[in-house]
Coordinates of C-alpha atoms in Angstrom, one line a residue:
Chain A
X17 CA 67.1 71.6 82.0
X18 CA 65.8 69.4 79.2
X19 CA 68.9 67.3 78.3
X20 CA 70.4 65.1 81.0
X21 CA 73.9 66.3 80.2
X22 CA 73.1 69.8 81.5
X23 CA 71.1 68.2 84.4
X24 CA 74.1 66.2 85.4
X25 CA 76.3 69.3 85.3
X26 CA 73.9 71.1 87.6
X27 CA 74.1 68.3 90.1
X28 CA 77.9 68.2 89.9
X29 CA 78.1 72.0 90.5
X30 CA 75.8 71.7 93.5
X31 CA 77.7 68.7 94.9
X32 CA 81.0 70.6 94.5
X33 CA 79.8 73.8 96.1
X34 CA 78.2 72.1 99.1
X35 CA 81.3 70.0 99.6
X36 CA 83.4 73.1 99.6
X37 CA 81.0 74.8 102.1
X38 CA 80.5 71.9 104.5
X39 CA 83.6 69.7 104.4
X40 CA 85.8 72.1 106.4
X41 CA 83.1 72.5 109.1
X42 CA 82.4 68.8 109.2
X43 CA 86.0 67.9 109.7
X44 CA 86.2 70.4 112.5
X45 CA 83.1 69.0 114.3
X46 CA 84.3 65.4 113.7
X47 CA 87.7 66.0 115.1
X48 CA 86.3 67.6 118.2
X49 CA 84.8 64.2 119.1
X50 CA 88.0 62.2 118.3
X51 CA 89.4 60.7 121.5
X52 CA 93.0 61.2 120.4
X53 CA 92.3 64.8 119.3
X54 CA 94.6 64.4 116.3
X55 CA 93.6 64.3 112.7
X56 CA 96.0 61.4 112.1
X57 CA 93.8 58.6 113.4
X58 CA 90.3 58.1 114.6
X59 CA 90.6 56.5 118.0
X60 CA 87.0 56.5 119.1
X61 CA 84.2 58.8 120.0
X62 CA 84.8 60.9 123.1
X63 CA 83.6 64.0 124.7
X64 CA 86.8 64.5 126.8
X65 CA 87.7 67.7 125.0
X66 CA 84.4 69.3 125.9
X67 CA 85.1 68.3 129.5
X68 CA 88.5 69.8 129.3
X69 CA 86.9 73.0 128.0
X70 CA 84.7 73.3 131.1
X71 CA 87.8 73.1 133.3
X72 CA 89.6 75.8 131.4
X73 CA 89.3 79.0 133.5
X74 CA 90.6 81.3 130.8
X75 CA 87.9 80.2 128.4
X76 CA 85.1 80.3 131.0
X77 CA 86.2 83.9 131.9
X78 CA 86.2 84.9 128.3
X79 CA 82.8 83.4 127.8
X80 CA 81.5 85.3 130.8
X81 CA 82.9 88.6 129.4
X82 CA 81.3 87.9 126.0
X83 CA 77.9 87.3 127.6
X84 CA 78.2 90.5 129.7
X85 CA 79.2 92.6 126.6
X86 CA 76.5 91.0 124.4
X87 CA 73.7 91.4 127.0
X88 CA 74.6 95.0 127.8
X89 CA 75.1 96.1 124.2
X90 CA 71.9 94.3 123.1
X91 CA 69.9 95.9 125.8
X92 CA 71.1 99.5 125.0
X93 CA 71.0 98.9 121.2
X94 CA 67.4 97.5 121.3
X95 CA 66.1 100.5 123.3
X96 CA 67.9 103.1 121.1
X97 CA 67.4 101.2 117.9
X98 CA 63.7 100.7 118.4
X99 CA 63.1 104.3 119.3
X100 CA 65.1 105.4 116.3
X101 CA 63.1 103.1 114.0
X102 CA 59.8 104.5 115.3
X103 CA 61.1 108.0 115.1
X104 CA 62.3 107.7 111.5
X105 CA 59.1 106.1 110.4
X106 CA 57.0 108.7 112.2
X107 CA 58.6 111.6 110.4
X108 CA 56.8 112.8 107.4
X109 CA 59.9 113.7 105.4
X110 CA 62.9 111.4 104.7
X111 CA 66.2 113.0 105.5
X112 CA 69.1 111.7 103.4
X113 CA 71.6 112.7 106.2
X114 CA 69.8 110.6 108.8
X115 CA 69.4 107.6 106.4
X116 CA 73.2 107.7 105.7
X117 CA 74.0 108.0 109.4
X118 CA 71.9 104.9 110.2
X119 CA 73.2 102.9 107.2
X120 CA 76.9 103.8 107.8
X121 CA 77.6 101.4 110.7
X122 CA 76.5 98.4 108.5
X123 CA 78.9 99.1 105.7
X124 CA 81.9 100.8 107.4
X125 CA 84.8 98.3 107.5
X126 CA 85.2 97.0 111.0
X127 CA 89.0 97.7 111.1
X128 CA 88.2 101.4 110.4
X129 CA 85.7 101.7 113.2
X130 CA 88.1 99.7 115.4
X131 CA 91.0 102.1 114.9
X132 CA 88.8 105.1 115.1
X133 CA 87.4 104.1 118.5
X134 CA 90.8 103.2 119.8
X135 CA 92.2 106.6 118.8
X136 CA 89.1 108.3 120.2
X137 CA 89.2 106.6 123.6
X138 CA 93.0 106.9 124.0
X139 CA 93.1 110.6 123.0
X140 CA 90.3 111.4 125.5
X141 CA 92.2 109.2 128.0
X142 CA 89.1 107.1 128.6
X143 CA 90.3 103.9 130.3
X144 CA 89.3 100.9 128.2
X145 CA 87.7 97.7 129.2
X146 CA 84.4 95.9 128.9
X147 CA 82.4 99.1 129.0
X148 CA 84.2 100.5 125.9
X149 CA 83.5 97.3 124.0
X150 CA 79.9 97.7 124.9
X151 CA 79.9 101.3 123.7
X152 CA 81.4 100.2 120.4
X153 CA 79.1 97.3 119.9
X154 CA 76.0 99.4 120.4
X155 CA 77.1 101.5 117.4
X156 CA 76.5 98.6 114.9
X157 CA 73.9 96.8 116.9
X158 CA 71.5 99.7 117.1
X159 CA 71.7 100.0 113.3
X160 CA 70.7 96.4 112.8
X161 CA 67.9 96.6 115.4
X162 CA 66.7 99.7 113.7
X163 CA 66.7 98.0 110.3
X164 CA 64.7 95.0 111.5
X165 CA 62.1 97.1 113.3
X166 CA 61.8 99.5 110.4
X167 CA 61.0 96.6 108.1
X168 CA 58.1 95.8 110.4
X169 CA 56.9 99.4 110.6
X170 CA 56.8 99.8 106.8
X171 CA 53.4 98.0 106.7
X172 CA 52.2 99.7 109.9
X173 CA 49.0 101.7 109.5
X174 CA 49.5 104.9 111.4
X175 CA 45.8 105.7 111.3
X176 CA 45.1 103.2 114.0
X177 CA 47.3 105.4 116.3
X178 CA 45.0 108.3 115.5
X179 CA 42.0 106.1 116.0
X180 CA 43.2 105.1 119.4
X181 CA 43.7 108.7 120.6
X182 CA 40.3 109.7 119.0
X183 CA 38.8 107.0 121.2
X184 CA 40.3 108.7 124.2
X185 CA 43.4 106.6 124.9
X186 CA 46.3 108.5 126.3
X187 CA 49.6 108.7 124.3
X188 CA 51.2 106.1 126.6
X189 CA 48.3 103.8 126.4
X190 CA 48.3 104.1 122.7
X191 CA 52.0 103.2 122.4
X192 CA 51.9 100.3 124.9
X193 CA 48.6 98.7 123.7
X194 CA 48.6 99.5 120.0
X195 CA 52.1 100.1 118.6
X196 CA 54.2 97.9 120.8
X197 CA 52.3 94.7 120.3
X198 CA 52.6 95.1 116.5
X199 CA 56.4 95.6 116.5
X200 CA 57.2 93.4 119.5
X201 CA 58.3 90.3 117.4
X202 CA 60.5 92.5 115.3
X203 CA 62.1 94.0 118.4
X204 CA 62.9 90.5 119.7
X205 CA 64.2 89.4 116.4
X206 CA 66.4 92.5 116.2
X207 CA 67.7 92.0 119.7
X208 CA 68.5 88.4 118.9
X209 CA 70.4 89.5 115.8
X210 CA 72.3 92.1 117.8
X211 CA 73.2 89.5 120.5
X212 CA 74.5 87.1 117.9
X213 CA 76.6 89.9 116.2
X214 CA 78.0 91.0 119.5
X215 CA 78.9 87.5 120.6
X216 CA 80.8 86.9 117.3
X217 CA 82.4 90.2 116.9
X218 CA 86.2 90.2 117.1
X219 CA 88.1 93.1 115.6
X220 CA 86.3 96.0 117.2
X221 CA 86.4 94.2 120.6
X222 CA 90.1 93.5 120.1
X223 CA 90.9 97.2 119.6
X224 CA 88.6 98.6 122.3
X225 CA 89.3 96.1 125.1
X226 CA 92.4 97.8 126.4
X227 CA 95.4 96.0 127.7
X228 CA 95.4 93.0 130.0
X229 CA 93.4 89.8 130.3
X230 CA 90.6 91.2 132.4
X231 CA 88.4 92.2 129.4
X232 CA 89.2 89.4 126.9
X233 CA 86.1 88.2 125.1
X234 CA 85.6 84.7 123.6
X235 CA 86.5 85.6 120.0
X236 CA 89.7 87.3 121.3
X237 CA 90.4 84.1 123.3
X238 CA 89.7 82.0 120.2
X239 CA 92.0 84.2 118.1
X240 CA 94.8 83.9 120.6
X241 CA 94.4 80.1 120.7
X242 CA 94.2 79.7 116.9
X243 CA 97.4 81.6 116.4
X244 CA 99.3 78.9 118.2
X245 CA 97.9 76.1 116.0
X246 CA 95.4 73.3 116.0
X247 CA 94.4 71.9 119.4
X248 CA 91.5 69.5 120.3
X249 CA 90.1 72.1 122.7
X250 CA 89.7 74.7 120.0
X251 CA 87.8 72.1 117.9
X252 CA 85.4 71.5 120.8
X253 CA 85.0 75.2 121.5
X254 CA 84.4 75.9 117.8
X255 CA 81.8 73.2 117.6
X256 CA 80.0 74.7 120.7
X257 CA 80.1 78.2 119.3
X258 CA 78.7 77.1 115.9
X259 CA 76.0 75.1 117.7
X260 CA 75.0 78.2 119.7
X261 CA 74.8 80.3 116.5
X262 CA 72.6 77.7 114.9
X263 CA 70.2 77.8 117.8
X264 CA 70.1 81.6 117.8
X265 CA 69.5 81.6 114.0
X266 CA 66.7 79.0 114.3
X267 CA 65.0 81.2 117.0
X268 CA 65.3 84.4 114.9
X269 CA 64.0 82.5 111.8
X270 CA 60.9 81.4 113.8
X271 CA 60.2 84.8 115.1
X272 CA 60.7 86.4 111.7
X273 CA 58.3 84.0 110.1
X274 CA 55.7 84.9 112.8
X275 CA 56.4 88.6 112.2
X276 CA 55.9 88.3 108.5
X277 CA 52.9 86.0 108.9
X278 CA 51.1 88.0 111.5
Chain B
X2 CA 53.6 117.4 117.1
X3 CA 54.4 114.2 115.1
X4 CA 57.8 115.6 114.0
X5 CA 58.6 116.7 117.6
X6 CA 57.9 113.2 118.9
X7 CA 60.0 111.8 116.1
X8 CA 63.0 114.0 117.0
X9 CA 62.6 113.1 120.6
X10 CA 62.7 109.4 119.7
X11 CA 65.6 109.6 117.3
X12 CA 67.8 111.9 119.4
X13 CA 69.5 109.3 121.8
X14 CA 70.4 106.9 119.0
X15 CA 71.6 109.7 116.7
X16 CA 73.7 111.2 119.5
X17 CA 75.3 107.7 120.1
X18 CA 76.2 107.4 116.4
X19 CA 77.5 111.0 116.3
X20 CA 79.6 110.6 119.4
X21 CA 80.9 107.1 118.9
X22 CA 81.1 106.8 115.1
X23 CA 81.2 110.2 113.3
X24 CA 83.5 111.9 115.8
X25 CA 86.0 109.0 116.0
X26 CA 86.0 108.5 112.3
X27 CA 86.6 112.3 111.7
X28 CA 89.4 112.1 114.3
X29 CA 91.1 109.2 112.4
X30 CA 90.7 111.2 109.2
X31 CA 92.4 114.1 110.9
X32 CA 95.2 112.0 112.4
X33 CA 96.4 111.1 108.9
X34 CA 97.5 114.7 108.5
X35 CA 99.7 114.9 111.6
X36 CA 103.2 113.8 112.4
X37 CA 104.0 110.7 114.4
X38 CA 105.2 111.6 117.9
X39 CA 108.5 110.4 119.3
X40 CA 107.1 107.8 121.7
X41 CA 104.2 106.5 119.7
X42 CA 102.1 109.6 120.4
X43 CA 101.0 112.3 118.0
X44 CA 102.9 115.4 117.2
X45 CA 100.3 118.0 116.2
X46 CA 102.1 119.5 113.1
X47 CA 100.4 119.3 109.8
X48 CA 102.0 117.1 107.2
X49 CA 101.2 115.2 104.0
X50 CA 104.0 112.7 104.6
X51 CA 101.7 109.9 105.7
X52 CA 99.6 110.0 102.6
X53 CA 102.8 110.1 100.5
X54 CA 104.1 107.1 102.4
X55 CA 101.0 105.0 101.5
X56 CA 102.0 105.3 97.9
X57 CA 105.7 104.7 98.4
X58 CA 106.9 101.6 96.5
X59 CA 107.0 99.3 99.5
X60 CA 103.6 100.2 100.9
X61 CA 102.1 100.9 97.6
X62 CA 103.1 97.4 96.6
X63 CA 101.3 95.9 99.6
X64 CA 98.2 98.0 98.6
X65 CA 98.4 96.7 95.0
X66 CA 98.9 93.2 96.2
X67 CA 95.9 93.4 98.4
X68 CA 93.9 94.7 95.5
X69 CA 95.1 91.8 93.3
X70 CA 94.3 89.2 95.9
X71 CA 90.9 90.7 96.5
X72 CA 90.3 90.9 92.8
X73 CA 91.1 87.2 92.4
X74 CA 88.9 86.3 95.3
X75 CA 86.0 88.3 93.8
X76 CA 86.5 86.7 90.5
X77 CA 86.6 83.1 91.8
X78 CA 83.7 83.8 94.2
X79 CA 81.7 85.4 91.3
X80 CA 82.2 82.4 88.9
X81 CA 81.5 79.7 91.6
X82 CA 78.7 81.7 93.3
X83 CA 76.9 82.4 90.0
X84 CA 77.3 78.7 88.9
X85 CA 75.9 77.6 92.3
X86 CA 73.0 80.1 92.1
X87 CA 72.3 78.9 88.6
X88 CA 72.3 75.3 89.7
X89 CA 69.9 76.1 92.6
X90 CA 67.5 77.9 90.2
X91 CA 67.6 74.8 87.9
X92 CA 66.2 72.6 90.6
X93 CA 62.5 72.2 91.2
X94 CA 60.8 75.2 92.9
X95 CA 60.1 73.5 96.2
X96 CA 63.8 72.6 96.7
X97 CA 65.1 76.0 96.0
X98 CA 64.5 77.7 99.4
X99 CA 66.1 74.7 101.2
X100 CA 69.2 74.7 99.0
X101 CA 69.6 78.5 99.3
X102 CA 69.2 78.2 103.1
X103 CA 71.9 75.5 103.2
X104 CA 74.2 77.6 101.0
X105 CA 73.9 80.6 103.3
X106 CA 73.9 78.8 106.6
X107 CA 77.8 78.7 107.0
X108 CA 77.7 82.5 106.7
X109 CA 76.0 82.6 110.1
X110 CA 78.7 80.9 112.0
X111 CA 81.7 82.7 113.6
X112 CA 84.2 84.1 111.1
X113 CA 87.2 83.1 113.1
X114 CA 86.0 79.6 113.4
X115 CA 85.3 79.3 109.6
X116 CA 88.9 80.6 109.1
X117 CA 90.2 78.1 111.6
X118 CA 88.6 75.2 109.8
X119 CA 91.0 75.9 106.9
X120 CA 94.0 75.7 109.3
X121 CA 92.6 72.3 110.3
X122 CA 92.4 71.3 106.6
X123 CA 95.7 72.7 105.3
X124 CA 98.2 72.3 108.1
X125 CA 101.1 69.8 107.8
X126 CA 99.2 67.1 109.6
X127 CA 95.9 68.3 108.2
X128 CA 93.2 66.4 106.4
X129 CA 94.4 67.1 102.9
X130 CA 97.9 65.8 103.7
X131 CA 96.3 62.7 105.3
X132 CA 94.1 62.1 102.3
X133 CA 97.0 62.4 99.9
X134 CA 98.9 59.8 102.0
X135 CA 95.9 57.5 102.1
X136 CA 95.7 57.7 98.3
X137 CA 99.2 56.5 98.2
X138 CA 101.0 59.7 97.5
X139 CA 104.4 59.5 99.2
X140 CA 106.8 62.3 100.0
X141 CA 106.1 65.8 101.2
X142 CA 103.3 67.9 99.7
X143 CA 104.2 71.5 99.1
X144 CA 103.4 73.8 102.0
X145 CA 99.7 74.8 101.8
X146 CA 99.0 76.7 105.0
X147 CA 100.6 80.2 105.3
X148 CA 100.6 80.8 101.6
X149 CA 98.8 83.3 99.4
X150 CA 96.7 80.4 98.1
X151 CA 95.5 79.7 101.6
X152 CA 94.4 83.3 102.1
X153 CA 92.5 83.2 98.8
X154 CA 90.8 79.9 99.7
X155 CA 89.8 81.3 103.1
X156 CA 88.4 84.5 101.7
X157 CA 86.4 82.7 98.9
X158 CA 85.1 80.3 101.6
X159 CA 84.1 83.2 103.8
X160 CA 82.2 85.2 101.2
X161 CA 80.9 82.7 98.6
X162 CA 77.5 82.4 100.3
X163 CA 77.1 86.2 99.8
X164 CA 77.6 85.9 96.0
X165 CA 75.1 82.9 95.8
X166 CA 72.5 85.0 97.7
X167 CA 73.1 88.1 95.5
X168 CA 72.9 86.0 92.2
X169 CA 69.9 83.9 93.3
X170 CA 67.4 86.8 93.5
X171 CA 67.8 88.0 89.9
X172 CA 68.2 84.5 88.5
X173 CA 65.0 83.2 90.2
X174 CA 63.0 86.2 89.0
X175 CA 64.1 85.7 85.4
X176 CA 61.0 84.7 83.4
X177 CA 61.5 81.2 82.0
X178 CA 59.8 82.0 78.7
X179 CA 62.6 84.4 77.8
X180 CA 65.1 81.5 77.6
X181 CA 62.5 79.4 75.8
X182 CA 61.8 82.1 73.3
X183 CA 65.5 82.4 72.6
X184 CA 65.8 78.7 72.0
X185 CA 62.7 78.6 69.8
X186 CA 64.3 81.3 67.7
X187 CA 67.3 79.1 67.2
X188 CA 69.7 80.3 69.9
X189 CA 71.9 77.6 71.3
X190 CA 72.0 77.0 75.1
X191 CA 75.2 79.0 75.3
X192 CA 74.0 81.8 73.1
X193 CA 70.8 82.1 75.2
X194 CA 72.9 82.3 78.4
X195 CA 75.4 84.8 77.0
X196 CA 72.8 87.1 75.3
X197 CA 69.8 86.8 77.6
X198 CA 70.4 85.3 81.1
X199 CA 73.8 86.8 81.8
X200 CA 73.0 90.4 80.8
X201 CA 69.8 90.4 82.8
X202 CA 71.4 89.0 85.9
X203 CA 74.6 90.9 85.8
X204 CA 73.6 93.6 88.3
X205 CA 73.2 91.0 91.0
X206 CA 76.5 89.4 90.1
X207 CA 78.1 92.9 90.2
X208 CA 76.7 93.6 93.7
X209 CA 78.1 90.3 95.0
X210 CA 81.5 90.7 93.4
X211 CA 81.9 94.3 94.6
X212 CA 81.0 93.4 98.1
X213 CA 83.4 90.4 98.1
X214 CA 86.2 92.7 96.9
X215 CA 85.4 95.3 99.5
X216 CA 85.2 92.8 102.3
X217 CA 88.4 91.1 101.2
X218 CA 90.7 94.0 100.4
X219 CA 90.6 95.4 103.9
X220 CA 90.4 92.0 105.6
X221 CA 92.6 91.5 108.7
X222 CA 91.7 88.1 110.2
X223 CA 92.2 85.8 107.1
X224 CA 95.6 87.1 106.0
X225 CA 96.8 87.2 109.7
X226 CA 95.7 83.6 110.3
X227 CA 96.1 81.8 106.9
X228 CA 98.9 84.0 105.5
X229 CA 101.4 83.5 108.2
X230 CA 103.6 86.0 110.1
X231 CA 105.3 87.6 107.2
X232 CA 102.2 88.0 104.9
X233 CA 101.0 91.5 104.6
X234 CA 97.7 93.0 103.3
X235 CA 96.3 96.5 103.9
X236 CA 94.3 95.2 106.9
X237 CA 97.3 93.6 108.6
X238 CA 99.4 96.7 107.9
X239 CA 96.8 99.0 109.5
X240 CA 96.6 96.7 112.5
X241 CA 100.4 96.7 112.9
X242 CA 100.6 100.5 112.8
X243 CA 98.1 100.8 115.6
X244 CA 99.0 97.8 117.8
X245 CA 102.7 97.1 117.3
X246 CA 104.5 99.8 115.3
X247 CA 102.8 102.6 117.1
X248 CA 102.6 104.8 114.0
X249 CA 99.0 105.9 114.3
X250 CA 99.1 108.7 111.7
X251 CA 100.4 106.3 109.0
X252 CA 97.8 103.7 110.0
X253 CA 95.1 106.4 109.8
X254 CA 96.3 107.4 106.3
X255 CA 96.2 103.7 105.2
X256 CA 92.7 103.4 106.5
X257 CA 91.7 106.6 104.8
X258 CA 92.9 105.3 101.4
X259 CA 91.2 102.0 102.0
X260 CA 87.9 103.7 102.8
X261 CA 88.3 105.9 99.7
X262 CA 88.8 102.9 97.4
X263 CA 85.8 101.1 98.9
X264 CA 83.5 104.2 98.6
X265 CA 84.5 104.7 95.0
X266 CA 83.7 101.0 94.2
X267 CA 80.4 101.1 96.0
X268 CA 79.4 104.4 94.2
X269 CA 80.5 103.0 90.9
X270 CA 78.5 99.8 91.5
X271 CA 75.4 101.8 92.4
X272 CA 75.9 104.0 89.3
X273 CA 76.2 101.0 87.0
X274 CA 73.2 99.3 88.6
X275 CA 71.0 102.4 88.1
X276 CA 72.2 102.8 84.5
X277 CA 71.7 99.1 83.9
X278 CA 68.0 99.2 84.8
X279 CA 67.1 102.6 83.3
X280 CA 69.4 102.7 80.4
X281 CA 69.8 101.0 77.1
X282 CA 68.8 97.4 76.6
X283 CA 70.5 96.4 73.4
X284 CA 73.4 94.4 75.0

């Protein structure tokens, strides 16, 4: 931008956009540390709402459920998604049907998958609970793991697999010592992404959790709390959840850089 | 040998997707064509009533209203997102990745929490009311939370990073000498933008806008939380049919129409994008 008028306009746009993106979050985080817990007045820095959170059995139970669902669905999705990625890349011909099937979970609206699974489970009279949330989360998680691992395999030179077996390595040895080390960072990055998606996922979990409090996840708990309005505890909980996502993102970013740089 | 190994590796995942995505979605598709049972169940007689009901004035109105709101959201997000991406590209090269990262960062935090942040801002004791009071404005401000405006703000907030990302890629790849050439030939800044920059970056903008529309039109969380109890969009309507009204066939029919609209838009967008790159260049 040569003239300063346009340059100033650019800075103005940037300031407005970043204010729009960050003010709501900053207010939320700030309020979570306000002793009074109210937006009306700042009465001093305090972590009492975080302490209150740790005493709240409902929230801790929901957090536990979320971790169980995320861990189980990530484990299954990583296994299935990695195998799928290798399988697809190993094939000599591309199949449009398979590509569409793998792509579908990423674009299908979550409300549609949610009602589809709810109808499916209830018509088959499968009792719903944490296990059905896990089954549902694996559907989209495996697609994301597959996408991440495939991106890594795109640059993989399959001739080294042939070289390995020509040199007398067994199939298992070849996979464990040649292929796996190459795709390992992508598998971890995919698993991390899957874990984050599962922890944050609300609608599908909401529909496939079944009745009762036993299988409430953290987003479901947050949703229930939000519907009753603004409380200092939600501010604190929201800040913690955002902090956790940030850490997960930073980890994935590091791994990804190493993957691409390797 | 290689293909047999491949089939063996793909089978478990494909079976999972078939059993827990394809079959349930086909089931929901089928449900739309049956009658609602007396006690919330399903009466297995074929009917087209559910699909007809989707287009009845009341529900058709909600459908149109959802489309109007999603259209507004897509328009606002497209303008703001394009401006933001343009501004980022105008900064020095080494700043661009940092700015882009910061613009997309909120996208990675929990959707419910980003929506909740707007309840904190807009409620009757919220920050905006406080700020107005502090600035000396007395008297009650109009209701902000639980309005259509709140829903639009929440949706734009949720999906703006998406448009910025979609517009940044084509804008940053645009050769700088094109704009310079246009200026050398006497084109004003605006003419250059309108005849060179915009047409060449339109496909990216279209991708962003279509995705924002698709994500907004069937949205459930934002209208439910920021629109208030009476506010209805297709997403909340589908939700109600399944979890409160117990009319699954009608909910399924609504979801089907929603899916059809989305598919149509995505196909149209792909078609336009392919035409745009391969077709005429005289725009």
